[in-house]
Amino acid sequence: MIRCVRHAAAFCFLLLVALLVNAGRVQVVQAGSYNGNPANRRIAIARYDQPRGDILVGGARVTGSRDGGGRLRYLRTYANGPLYAPVTGFASQLYGTTLLEGTEDDVLSGQAEELASVPLWNEITRARQRGGDVHTTISAAAQQAAYRGLAGRRGAVAAVDPATGRILALVSSPSYDPALLSGTGTDTTGAWRELNADTAQPMLDRAIRQTYPPGSTFKVVTAAAALQSGEVTDLRAPTRSPDPYRLPGTTVSIGNEAGGCANASVYDAFRVSCNTVFAKLGADVGLAGMTAQAQAFGFNDTRLRIPPAVAKSNFDTAMSPDQVALSSIGQFDTTATPLQMAMVAAAVGNGGTLMTPYLVDSVTNHSGATVAGTQPRTLHRAVSGETAQKLQQLMEAVVSEGTGTNAAIPGVVVGGKTGTAQHGVDNTGTPYAWFISYAKPPGGSSASVAVAVVVEDAEADRADISGGGNAAPIARSVMQAVLAGG
């Protein structure tokens, strides 16, 4: 009898061991595959069984959660959705997350370890951590000024604080309401189809994900390269620049929309935007010098995160001399995001130091305690302080007596550069109107805000004045909003 009991006990022990081994296999070894299985609804149900943390602008919540009553209980809501969509992105129960909703998902969904009031407490108790809040660097007034200025036209605005890299505005137009994508019903799938079929691409974040030929705004980079290399030492000295200018090694010549460009000084050529002068300057500086200067301003950077990824702004590293000349006036294969061109203006306005742009100021837990923050840091020394001062002279002349007078603000020192970027087959497309600028407050020694504006469907002549006519007033309103303390 005892022998039978012993055998039964041993058998039960083996069954228990087998059960524990299998439980370990399921919960540890195969946990990832089970969690990732589309048929596993428990993950989604748990994810949406509590309100999501919020994204804030200037202390005000621009996102929220509402109880939808279904198994996926809480749905994402948005205040002023189209205004802030290029910042927040969307959080959809069907289509996932984008932009800040995506990069900060661990915080917003409560999965980030730093949110716990007591370390490892949630692991011990198995309790769900409430979502934290993400506080952005965006200025509500600047964002609204940019959005109103574009007025539904295709284009984008990016504004930064030159001294810190804080992003003050990111606007893309036309926009969309992220709330349309929050749920799981037919309304959501229908909205998704319509948004993706829209030729205006309202879900494209043009401020950081779309690159454009920068046109004459790139002449800031070319002027910087010429000054840094010693090719130019005196801004007022005449240049040996013919009009028209034959591209090196070709029979192709380029001209100017403005008059008086033959042998014009860099000061005058920048003020009225002479293509011939700056194409020749770029060719004289050469590929290596132009590439180094473009990269010092942030071009060709594939790792920039704000924290959403920013599309690479391109300056080719292998070109013939004629291609270098065209690239030096923002044509050929040179492309830039609006954020990149705001960075160029910011570096000039900040005395030559380019700060790393960032969008998240801090993260707080559900109790309001700050658990993470962003500290300003230098990205590059774009140009020397002496070169920055000379570039400021050039950019401020554009606003005071050149093509950018529409950006002038009484009592404020404003520097800028207009641009009209040709594109399309044989440049037959309607030019993109550009304006980049910075503004110094009265009595200030460095810029408080830098802005880049691009308007895709600008109805304008093929001249730099179109940037001054279509884009400069938008930049002015954004700068005014920031200077007013918005």
Short mmCIF file of C-alpha atoms in Angstrom, two decimals:
data_model
loop_
_atom_site.label_atom_id
_atom_site.label_comp_id
_atom_site.label_asym_id
_atom_site.label_seq_id
_atom_site.Cartn_x
_atom_site.Cartn_y
_atom_site.Cartn_z
CA MET A 1 0.00 0.00 0.00
CA ILE A 2 2.81 2.40 0.99
CA ARG A 3 4.59 1.52 -2.25
CA CYS A 4 1.51 2.50 -4.31
CA VAL A 5 1.20 5.78 -2.43
CA ARG A 6 4.82 6.54 -3.12
CA HIS A 7 4.42 5.84 -6.81
CA ALA A 8 1.29 7.99 -6.95
CA ALA A 9 3.07 10.82 -5.12
CA ALA A 10 6.04 10.62 -7.48
CA PHE A 11 3.73 10.68 -10.48
CA CYS A 12 1.87 13.71 -9.09
CA PHE A 13 5.18 15.43 -8.48
CA LEU A 14 6.21 14.84 -12.08
CA LEU A 15 2.88 16.26 -13.25
CA LEU A 16 3.43 19.32 -11.08
CA VAL A 17 6.93 19.80 -12.47
CA ALA A 18 5.58 19.43 -16.00
CA LEU A 19 2.87 21.98 -15.24
CA LEU A 20 5.41 24.46 -13.89
CA VAL A 21 7.74 23.95 -16.85
CA ASN A 22 4.89 24.50 -19.28
CA ALA A 23 3.73 27.59 -17.39
CA GLY A 24 7.26 28.95 -17.57
CA ARG A 25 7.43 28.19 -21.28
CA VAL A 26 4.15 30.00 -21.93
CA GLN A 27 4.76 32.99 -19.64
CA VAL A 28 8.46 33.54 -20.31
CA VAL A 29 9.76 31.82 -23.43
CA GLN A 30 6.69 32.30 -25.63
CA ALA A 31 5.26 35.42 -23.98
CA GLY A 32 6.44 37.65 -26.81
CA SER A 33 4.81 35.59 -29.54
CA TYR A 34 1.53 35.39 -27.62
CA ASN A 35 1.56 39.12 -26.92
CA GLY A 36 2.21 39.84 -30.57
CA ASN A 37 -0.46 37.50 -31.86
CA PRO A 38 -3.22 39.54 -33.57
CA ALA A 39 -5.80 37.15 -32.15
CA ASN A 40 -4.82 38.03 -28.58
CA ARG A 41 -7.32 40.71 -27.55
CA ARG A 42 -6.21 40.87 -23.92
CA ILE A 43 -3.33 43.22 -24.70
CA ALA A 44 -5.57 45.69 -26.51
CA ILE A 45 -8.29 45.45 -23.86
CA ALA A 46 -5.78 46.12 -21.09
CA ARG A 47 -4.24 49.00 -23.07
CA TYR A 48 -7.52 50.87 -23.38
CA ASP A 49 -9.08 50.06 -20.01
CA GLN A 50 -7.88 53.35 -18.49
CA PRO A 51 -7.54 56.94 -19.71
CA ARG A 52 -4.37 57.74 -21.64
CA GLY A 53 -1.99 60.43 -20.38
CA ASP A 54 -2.18 63.78 -22.13
CA ILE A 55 -0.07 66.04 -24.35
CA LEU A 56 0.04 69.64 -23.15
CA VAL A 57 0.77 72.98 -24.80
CA GLY A 58 1.52 75.87 -22.48
CA GLY A 59 0.04 73.93 -19.56
CA ALA A 60 -3.25 73.27 -21.38
CA ARG A 61 -4.25 69.75 -22.41
CA VAL A 62 -4.69 69.36 -26.16
CA THR A 63 -5.59 65.68 -25.87
CA GLY A 64 -8.01 63.74 -23.67
CA SER A 65 -9.83 60.42 -23.28
CA ARG A 66 -13.51 59.54 -23.26
CA ASP A 67 -15.29 56.41 -22.15
CA GLY A 68 -16.73 54.78 -25.26
CA GLY A 69 -18.33 51.95 -23.31
CA GLY A 70 -16.93 49.15 -25.49
CA ARG A 71 -14.39 46.45 -24.72
CA LEU A 72 -11.69 48.88 -25.89
CA ARG A 73 -13.06 51.30 -23.38
CA TYR A 74 -11.26 54.65 -23.68
CA LEU A 75 -11.01 56.57 -26.95
CA ARG A 76 -8.56 59.39 -27.68
CA THR A 77 -9.95 62.92 -28.02
CA TYR A 78 -8.28 66.08 -29.30
CA ALA A 79 -8.83 69.76 -28.60
CA ASN A 80 -8.14 71.85 -31.72
CA GLY A 81 -7.14 68.64 -33.48
CA PRO A 82 -6.16 70.12 -36.88
CA LEU A 83 -4.12 72.87 -35.21
CA TYR A 84 -1.95 70.49 -33.20
CA ALA A 85 -2.01 67.37 -35.41
CA PRO A 86 1.57 68.02 -36.69
CA VAL A 87 2.68 67.89 -33.05
CA THR A 88 0.49 65.20 -31.47
CA GLY A 89 -0.05 62.86 -34.39
CA PHE A 90 -2.84 60.34 -33.71
CA ALA A 91 -3.50 57.46 -31.32
CA SER A 92 -5.85 55.02 -33.02
CA GLN A 93 -7.24 51.73 -31.79
CA LEU A 94 -7.01 50.49 -35.38
CA TYR A 95 -4.03 52.23 -36.94
CA GLY A 96 -1.56 52.67 -34.11
CA THR A 97 0.23 55.86 -33.14
CA THR A 98 2.27 58.59 -34.85
CA LEU A 99 4.46 61.57 -33.90
CA LEU A 100 4.37 62.36 -30.15
CA GLU A 101 1.55 59.89 -29.60
CA GLY A 102 3.98 57.29 -30.93
CA THR A 103 7.38 58.32 -29.60
CA GLU A 104 5.94 59.03 -26.13
CA ASP A 105 3.57 56.05 -26.09
CA ASP A 106 5.25 54.37 -23.12
CA VAL A 107 4.66 57.49 -21.04
CA LEU A 108 1.14 58.17 -22.25
CA SER A 109 0.01 54.55 -21.86
CA GLY A 110 1.59 54.21 -18.42
CA GLN A 111 4.25 51.64 -19.38
CA ALA A 112 7.30 53.84 -18.71
CA GLU A 113 9.19 52.73 -15.60
CA GLU A 114 9.96 56.27 -14.49
CA LEU A 115 6.27 56.97 -13.87
CA ALA A 116 6.10 54.71 -10.81
CA SER A 117 5.96 56.58 -7.49
CA VAL A 118 7.79 53.68 -5.81
CA PRO A 119 10.42 51.78 -7.82
CA LEU A 120 9.30 48.25 -8.83
CA TRP A 121 5.97 48.72 -6.98
CA ASN A 122 3.87 47.98 -10.04
CA GLU A 123 5.95 44.89 -10.83
CA ILE A 124 5.37 43.60 -7.31
CA THR A 125 1.64 44.43 -7.08
CA ARG A 126 0.90 43.84 -10.80
CA ALA A 127 -1.08 47.09 -10.74
CA ARG A 128 -1.57 49.14 -13.90
CA GLN A 129 0.41 52.38 -13.85
CA ARG A 130 -1.62 55.42 -14.84
CA GLY A 131 -0.39 57.28 -17.90
CA GLY A 132 1.90 60.27 -17.57
CA ASP A 133 1.66 63.66 -19.29
CA VAL A 134 3.96 65.06 -21.97
CA HIS A 135 4.59 68.80 -21.78
CA THR A 136 5.63 70.24 -25.14
CA THR A 137 7.74 73.30 -25.96
CA ILE A 138 5.06 74.65 -28.33
CA SER A 139 3.83 78.23 -27.94
CA ALA A 140 0.05 78.26 -28.39
CA ALA A 141 0.13 81.83 -29.74
CA ALA A 142 2.87 81.07 -32.27
CA GLN A 143 1.13 77.88 -33.39
CA GLN A 144 -2.14 79.72 -33.90
CA ALA A 145 -0.45 82.58 -35.77
CA ALA A 146 1.21 80.14 -38.16
CA TYR A 147 -1.99 78.16 -38.72
CA ARG A 148 -4.01 81.31 -39.41
CA GLY A 149 -1.33 82.62 -41.75
CA LEU A 150 -1.32 79.54 -43.95
CA ALA A 151 -5.12 79.65 -44.03
CA GLY A 152 -5.49 76.19 -45.52
CA ARG A 153 -2.91 76.67 -48.27
CA ARG A 154 -0.44 73.85 -48.73
CA GLY A 155 2.68 74.61 -46.79
CA ALA A 156 4.34 74.53 -43.41
CA VAL A 157 5.83 76.66 -40.65
CA ALA A 158 8.54 75.80 -38.14
CA ALA A 159 9.69 78.14 -35.36
CA VAL A 160 12.42 77.60 -32.78
CA ASP A 161 14.07 79.40 -29.90
CA PRO A 162 17.65 79.92 -31.17
CA ALA A 163 19.20 80.01 -27.69
CA THR A 164 17.79 76.66 -26.51
CA GLY A 165 16.47 74.73 -29.51
CA ARG A 166 12.93 74.67 -28.10
CA ILE A 167 10.46 74.21 -30.95
CA LEU A 168 7.84 76.95 -30.65
CA ALA A 169 5.62 76.09 -33.62
CA LEU A 170 5.13 73.20 -36.04
CA VAL A 171 2.28 73.70 -38.46
CA SER A 172 1.41 71.74 -41.57
CA SER A 173 -1.40 72.68 -43.93
CA PRO A 174 -3.86 71.37 -44.92
CA SER A 175 -4.35 69.43 -41.71
CA TYR A 176 -6.83 66.91 -40.31
CA ASP A 177 -8.57 66.00 -37.06
CA PRO A 178 -6.81 63.03 -35.38
CA ALA A 179 -10.03 62.27 -33.45
CA LEU A 180 -11.49 60.87 -36.68
CA LEU A 181 -9.10 57.92 -36.36
CA SER A 182 -9.50 57.13 -32.65
CA GLY A 183 -12.10 54.36 -32.70
CA THR A 184 -12.71 51.06 -34.46
CA GLY A 185 -16.01 51.52 -36.26
CA THR A 186 -16.93 52.12 -39.88
CA ASP A 187 -16.64 55.88 -39.37
CA THR A 188 -12.99 55.38 -38.48
CA THR A 189 -12.18 53.13 -41.43
CA GLY A 190 -14.03 55.48 -43.76
CA ALA A 191 -12.11 58.50 -42.48
CA TRP A 192 -8.84 56.58 -42.90
CA ARG A 193 -9.64 55.80 -46.54
CA GLU A 194 -10.64 59.38 -47.30
CA LEU A 195 -7.56 60.90 -45.66
CA ASN A 196 -5.21 58.56 -47.49
CA ALA A 197 -6.97 59.16 -50.81
CA ASP A 198 -6.84 62.96 -50.45
CA THR A 199 -4.32 64.33 -52.96
CA ALA A 200 -3.58 67.24 -50.60
CA GLN A 201 -2.05 64.71 -48.15
CA PRO A 202 -3.45 66.22 -44.94
CA MET A 203 -1.73 63.59 -42.77
CA LEU A 204 1.72 64.47 -44.14
CA ASP A 205 3.65 66.49 -41.54
CA ARG A 206 5.19 68.95 -43.96
CA ALA A 207 7.11 70.77 -41.23
CA ILE A 208 9.42 67.83 -40.44
CA ARG A 209 8.64 65.03 -42.91
CA GLN A 210 8.53 66.85 -46.26
CA THR A 211 11.60 68.25 -48.01
CA TYR A 212 11.53 71.04 -50.58
CA PRO A 213 14.09 72.76 -52.78
CA PRO A 214 15.01 75.72 -50.53
CA GLY A 215 15.67 78.13 -53.37
CA SER A 216 17.37 81.36 -52.45
CA THR A 217 17.00 80.82 -48.71
CA PHE A 218 19.99 78.49 -49.15
CA LYS A 219 22.12 81.54 -50.03
CA VAL A 220 22.53 82.00 -46.27
CA VAL A 221 24.50 78.73 -46.26
CA THR A 222 26.48 79.74 -49.35
CA ALA A 223 27.34 83.13 -47.87
CA ALA A 224 28.45 81.38 -44.69
CA ALA A 225 30.70 79.02 -46.65
CA ALA A 226 32.25 81.91 -48.59
CA LEU A 227 32.96 83.83 -45.38
CA GLN A 228 34.24 80.82 -43.45
CA SER A 229 36.58 79.78 -46.27
CA GLY A 230 37.95 83.30 -46.79
CA GLU A 231 36.57 83.45 -50.33
CA VAL A 232 34.79 86.62 -49.17
CA THR A 233 36.27 88.99 -46.60
CA ASP A 234 34.55 92.29 -47.40
CA LEU A 235 30.78 92.25 -47.80
CA ARG A 236 30.83 95.57 -49.68
CA ALA A 237 33.59 94.72 -52.16
CA PRO A 238 32.56 94.08 -55.79
CA THR A 239 32.64 90.46 -56.91
CA ARG A 240 33.87 89.33 -60.30
CA SER A 241 30.50 87.85 -61.17
CA PRO A 242 29.20 88.15 -64.73
CA ASP A 243 25.51 88.44 -65.57
CA PRO A 244 24.55 86.02 -67.04
CA TYR A 245 26.83 83.42 -65.49
CA ARG A 246 27.88 80.32 -67.40
CA LEU A 247 27.84 77.21 -65.25
CA PRO A 248 31.35 75.69 -65.06
CA GLY A 249 32.12 73.13 -67.74
CA THR A 250 28.83 73.71 -69.60
CA THR A 251 27.28 75.95 -72.21
CA VAL A 252 24.33 76.68 -69.92
CA SER A 253 23.99 80.16 -68.45
CA ILE A 254 21.78 81.43 -65.61
CA GLY A 255 20.52 84.94 -65.04
CA ASN A 256 18.71 86.97 -62.41
CA GLU A 257 15.26 88.34 -61.75
CA ALA A 258 16.83 91.40 -60.13
CA GLY A 259 18.91 94.04 -61.90
CA GLY A 260 22.37 95.28 -61.05
CA CYS A 261 23.83 91.86 -60.31
CA ALA A 262 26.92 92.05 -62.52
CA ASN A 263 29.94 92.24 -60.18
CA ALA A 264 27.60 93.14 -57.31
CA SER A 265 28.95 93.04 -53.78
CA VAL A 266 27.86 90.17 -51.56
CA TYR A 267 25.87 92.69 -49.51
CA ASP A 268 23.85 93.90 -52.51
CA ALA A 269 23.66 90.47 -54.13
CA PHE A 270 22.17 89.00 -50.96
CA ARG A 271 19.80 91.92 -50.46
CA VAL A 272 18.23 91.59 -53.92
CA SER A 273 19.06 87.86 -54.28
CA CYS A 274 21.38 87.59 -57.29
CA ASN A 275 21.58 84.00 -58.47
CA THR A 276 24.70 84.61 -60.55
CA VAL A 277 26.79 85.90 -57.65
CA PHE A 278 25.93 83.05 -55.31
CA ALA A 279 26.17 80.31 -57.92
CA LYS A 280 29.70 81.50 -58.71
CA LEU A 281 30.54 81.80 -55.00
CA GLY A 282 29.46 78.21 -54.42
CA ALA A 283 31.53 76.97 -57.36
CA ASP A 284 34.55 78.97 -56.11
CA VAL A 285 34.23 77.59 -52.58
CA GLY A 286 34.01 74.11 -54.08
CA LEU A 287 32.25 70.89 -53.20
CA ALA A 288 34.18 70.13 -50.02
CA GLY A 289 33.67 73.57 -48.51
CA MET A 290 30.00 73.77 -49.44
CA THR A 291 29.31 70.25 -48.12
CA ALA A 292 31.07 70.94 -44.83
CA GLN A 293 29.13 74.15 -44.32
CA ALA A 294 25.76 72.62 -45.20
CA GLN A 295 26.40 69.78 -42.76
CA ALA A 296 27.42 72.22 -40.04
CA PHE A 297 23.92 73.68 -40.34
CA GLY A 298 22.34 70.21 -40.09
CA PHE A 299 22.03 68.98 -43.68
CA ASN A 300 22.54 65.25 -44.37
CA ASP A 301 21.73 64.35 -40.76
CA THR A 302 19.79 61.08 -40.69
CA ARG A 303 19.68 60.83 -36.89
CA LEU A 304 17.80 63.98 -35.92
CA ARG A 305 14.93 63.23 -33.53
CA ILE A 306 12.80 65.82 -31.76
CA PRO A 307 11.79 63.03 -30.64
CA PRO A 308 9.73 62.16 -33.80
CA ALA A 309 12.14 61.46 -36.65
CA VAL A 310 12.90 64.36 -38.98
CA ALA A 311 13.41 63.73 -42.70
CA LYS A 312 16.98 64.20 -43.91
CA SER A 313 17.66 67.53 -45.59
CA ASN A 314 19.93 66.84 -48.53
CA PHE A 315 23.08 68.40 -49.92
CA ASP A 316 24.82 66.03 -52.32
CA THR A 317 28.36 65.02 -51.42
CA ALA A 318 29.37 64.08 -54.98
CA MET A 319 28.74 66.70 -57.65
CA SER A 320 30.36 68.31 -60.67
CA PRO A 321 31.24 72.04 -60.45
CA ASP A 322 28.11 73.09 -62.38
CA GLN A 323 25.96 71.06 -60.00
CA VAL A 324 27.69 72.65 -57.01
CA ALA A 325 26.85 76.06 -58.47
CA LEU A 326 23.17 75.17 -58.85
CA SER A 327 23.06 73.58 -55.39
CA SER A 328 24.51 76.78 -53.93
CA ILE A 329 21.36 78.65 -54.92
CA GLY A 330 19.10 75.96 -53.49
CA GLN A 331 18.42 74.06 -56.69
CA PHE A 332 19.64 70.79 -58.31
CA ASP A 333 19.21 68.05 -55.65
CA THR A 334 19.35 70.32 -52.60
CA THR A 335 16.27 69.85 -50.41
CA ALA A 336 15.33 70.88 -46.89
CA THR A 337 12.55 70.55 -44.37
CA PRO A 338 11.04 73.75 -42.98
CA LEU A 339 12.53 72.79 -39.60
CA GLN A 340 15.98 72.57 -41.19
CA MET A 341 15.72 76.08 -42.64
CA ALA A 342 14.48 77.41 -39.29
CA MET A 343 17.64 75.86 -37.83
CA VAL A 344 19.76 77.79 -40.35
CA ALA A 345 18.14 81.09 -39.36
CA ALA A 346 18.40 80.16 -35.67
CA ALA A 347 22.15 79.46 -35.87
CA VAL A 348 22.76 82.87 -37.46
CA GLY A 349 20.59 84.62 -34.89
CA ASN A 350 22.35 82.76 -32.06
CA GLY A 351 25.83 83.96 -32.95
CA GLY A 352 26.75 80.88 -34.96
CA THR A 353 25.80 78.15 -32.45
CA LEU A 354 23.17 75.68 -33.61
CA MET A 355 21.21 74.13 -30.75
CA THR A 356 19.55 70.72 -31.00
CA PRO A 357 15.84 71.24 -31.67
CA TYR A 358 13.45 69.52 -29.28
CA LEU A 359 9.70 69.25 -28.81
CA VAL A 360 9.27 67.69 -25.34
CA ASP A 361 10.01 69.99 -22.42
CA SER A 362 9.20 67.58 -19.59
CA VAL A 363 7.25 64.50 -18.52
CA THR A 364 5.12 64.31 -15.38
CA ASN A 365 3.47 61.35 -13.70
CA HIS A 366 -0.22 61.17 -12.76
CA SER A 367 0.53 63.01 -9.51
CA GLY A 368 2.06 65.93 -11.38
CA ALA A 369 5.65 65.23 -10.34
CA THR A 370 8.29 65.82 -13.02
CA VAL A 371 10.03 62.56 -13.85
CA ALA A 372 12.00 63.60 -16.96
CA GLY A 373 13.05 66.79 -18.69
CA THR A 374 15.06 67.99 -21.68
CA GLN A 375 18.16 70.13 -21.27
CA PRO A 376 19.34 72.35 -24.14
CA ARG A 377 22.46 71.10 -25.88
CA THR A 378 24.60 72.26 -28.78
CA LEU A 379 24.25 70.36 -32.05
CA HIS A 380 26.98 72.12 -34.06
CA ARG A 381 29.06 75.24 -34.14
CA ALA A 382 27.67 76.24 -37.53
CA VAL A 383 29.87 79.33 -38.09
CA SER A 384 32.20 81.52 -36.09
CA GLY A 385 30.88 84.48 -34.14
CA GLU A 386 32.49 86.87 -36.65
CA THR A 387 30.84 85.13 -39.59
CA ALA A 388 27.49 85.11 -37.78
CA GLN A 389 27.70 88.89 -37.32
CA LYS A 390 28.30 89.38 -41.04
CA LEU A 391 25.45 87.04 -41.92
CA GLN A 392 23.21 89.06 -39.60
CA GLN A 393 24.17 92.20 -41.51
CA LEU A 394 23.10 90.51 -44.74
CA MET A 395 19.83 89.12 -43.40
CA GLU A 396 18.86 92.35 -41.67
CA ALA A 397 19.48 94.29 -44.90
CA VAL A 398 17.00 92.00 -46.67
CA VAL A 399 14.26 93.12 -44.26
CA SER A 400 15.25 96.77 -43.96
CA GLU A 401 15.91 97.49 -47.65
CA GLY A 402 15.60 94.30 -49.68
CA THR A 403 13.08 91.67 -50.75
CA GLY A 404 11.84 90.90 -47.23
CA THR A 405 10.40 94.22 -46.06
CA ASN A 406 7.03 92.55 -45.39
CA ALA A 407 8.62 90.87 -42.37
CA ALA A 408 9.61 94.13 -40.67
CA ILE A 409 8.35 94.70 -37.10
CA PRO A 410 8.53 98.24 -35.68
CA GLY A 411 11.09 98.52 -32.92
CA VAL A 412 12.42 95.00 -33.51
CA VAL A 413 15.56 93.90 -35.38
CA VAL A 414 14.50 91.33 -37.95
CA GLY A 415 16.77 89.41 -40.30
CA GLY A 416 15.44 87.33 -43.14
CA LYS A 417 15.88 85.76 -46.55
CA THR A 418 13.29 85.28 -49.23
CA GLY A 419 13.28 82.43 -51.68
CA THR A 420 11.38 81.09 -54.65
CA ALA A 421 12.11 77.44 -55.33
CA GLN A 422 11.47 76.24 -58.86
CA HIS A 423 10.43 72.64 -59.35
CA GLY A 424 8.66 70.28 -61.72
CA VAL A 425 9.66 69.18 -65.22
CA ASP A 426 11.78 71.97 -66.73
CA ASN A 427 10.80 74.07 -63.68
CA THR A 428 7.23 74.43 -64.96
CA GLY A 429 5.61 73.92 -61.55
CA THR A 430 4.30 76.85 -59.56
CA PRO A 431 7.26 78.01 -57.44
CA TYR A 432 7.36 77.38 -53.71
CA ALA A 433 7.51 80.62 -51.75
CA TRP A 434 10.00 80.58 -48.85
CA PHE A 435 10.93 82.95 -46.06
CA ILE A 436 13.33 82.32 -43.20
CA SER A 437 13.95 84.84 -40.46
CA TYR A 438 14.90 85.64 -36.89
CA ALA A 439 13.86 88.46 -34.57
CA LYS A 440 15.68 90.20 -31.74
CA PRO A 441 13.61 91.91 -29.03
CA PRO A 442 14.24 95.64 -28.47
CA GLY A 443 17.68 95.96 -26.88
CA GLY A 444 18.42 92.25 -27.31
CA SER A 445 21.81 91.03 -28.48
CA SER A 446 20.62 87.64 -29.73
CA ALA A 447 17.50 86.36 -31.45
CA SER A 448 14.49 85.18 -29.46
CA VAL A 449 12.81 83.33 -32.30
CA ALA A 450 13.68 81.93 -35.73
CA VAL A 451 11.04 80.96 -38.28
CA ALA A 452 10.86 79.19 -41.62
CA VAL A 453 7.77 79.35 -43.83
CA VAL A 454 7.11 77.57 -47.09
CA VAL A 455 3.94 78.01 -49.15
CA GLU A 456 3.59 75.37 -51.85
CA ASP A 457 0.83 76.88 -53.92
CA ALA A 458 1.99 80.48 -53.91
CA GLU A 459 0.53 82.35 -56.86
CA ALA A 460 3.52 84.47 -57.70
CA ASP A 461 6.02 85.39 -60.36
CA ARG A 462 9.31 83.51 -60.50
CA ALA A 463 11.16 85.99 -58.33
CA ASP A 464 12.38 86.05 -54.77
CA ILE A 465 9.81 88.75 -54.06
CA SER A 466 7.19 85.95 -53.95
CA GLY A 467 8.76 84.68 -50.75
CA GLY A 468 8.50 88.19 -49.39
CA GLY A 469 4.91 88.50 -50.55
CA ASN A 470 3.46 85.14 -49.56
CA ALA A 471 5.62 83.78 -46.77
CA ALA A 472 7.14 86.81 -45.02
CA PRO A 473 3.86 88.08 -43.52
CA ILE A 474 3.28 84.66 -41.94
CA ALA A 475 6.76 84.68 -40.44
CA ARG A 476 6.18 88.19 -39.12
CA SER A 477 2.98 87.19 -37.31
CA VAL A 478 4.69 84.18 -35.72
CA MET A 479 7.64 86.29 -34.56
CA GLN A 480 5.26 88.89 -33.14
CA ALA A 481 3.37 86.21 -31.22
CA VAL A 482 6.58 84.92 -29.61
CA LEU A 483 7.93 88.39 -28.83
CA ALA A 484 4.62 89.30 -27.21
CA GLY A 485 5.18 86.47 -24.76
CA GLY A 486 2.93 83.90 -26.40
#
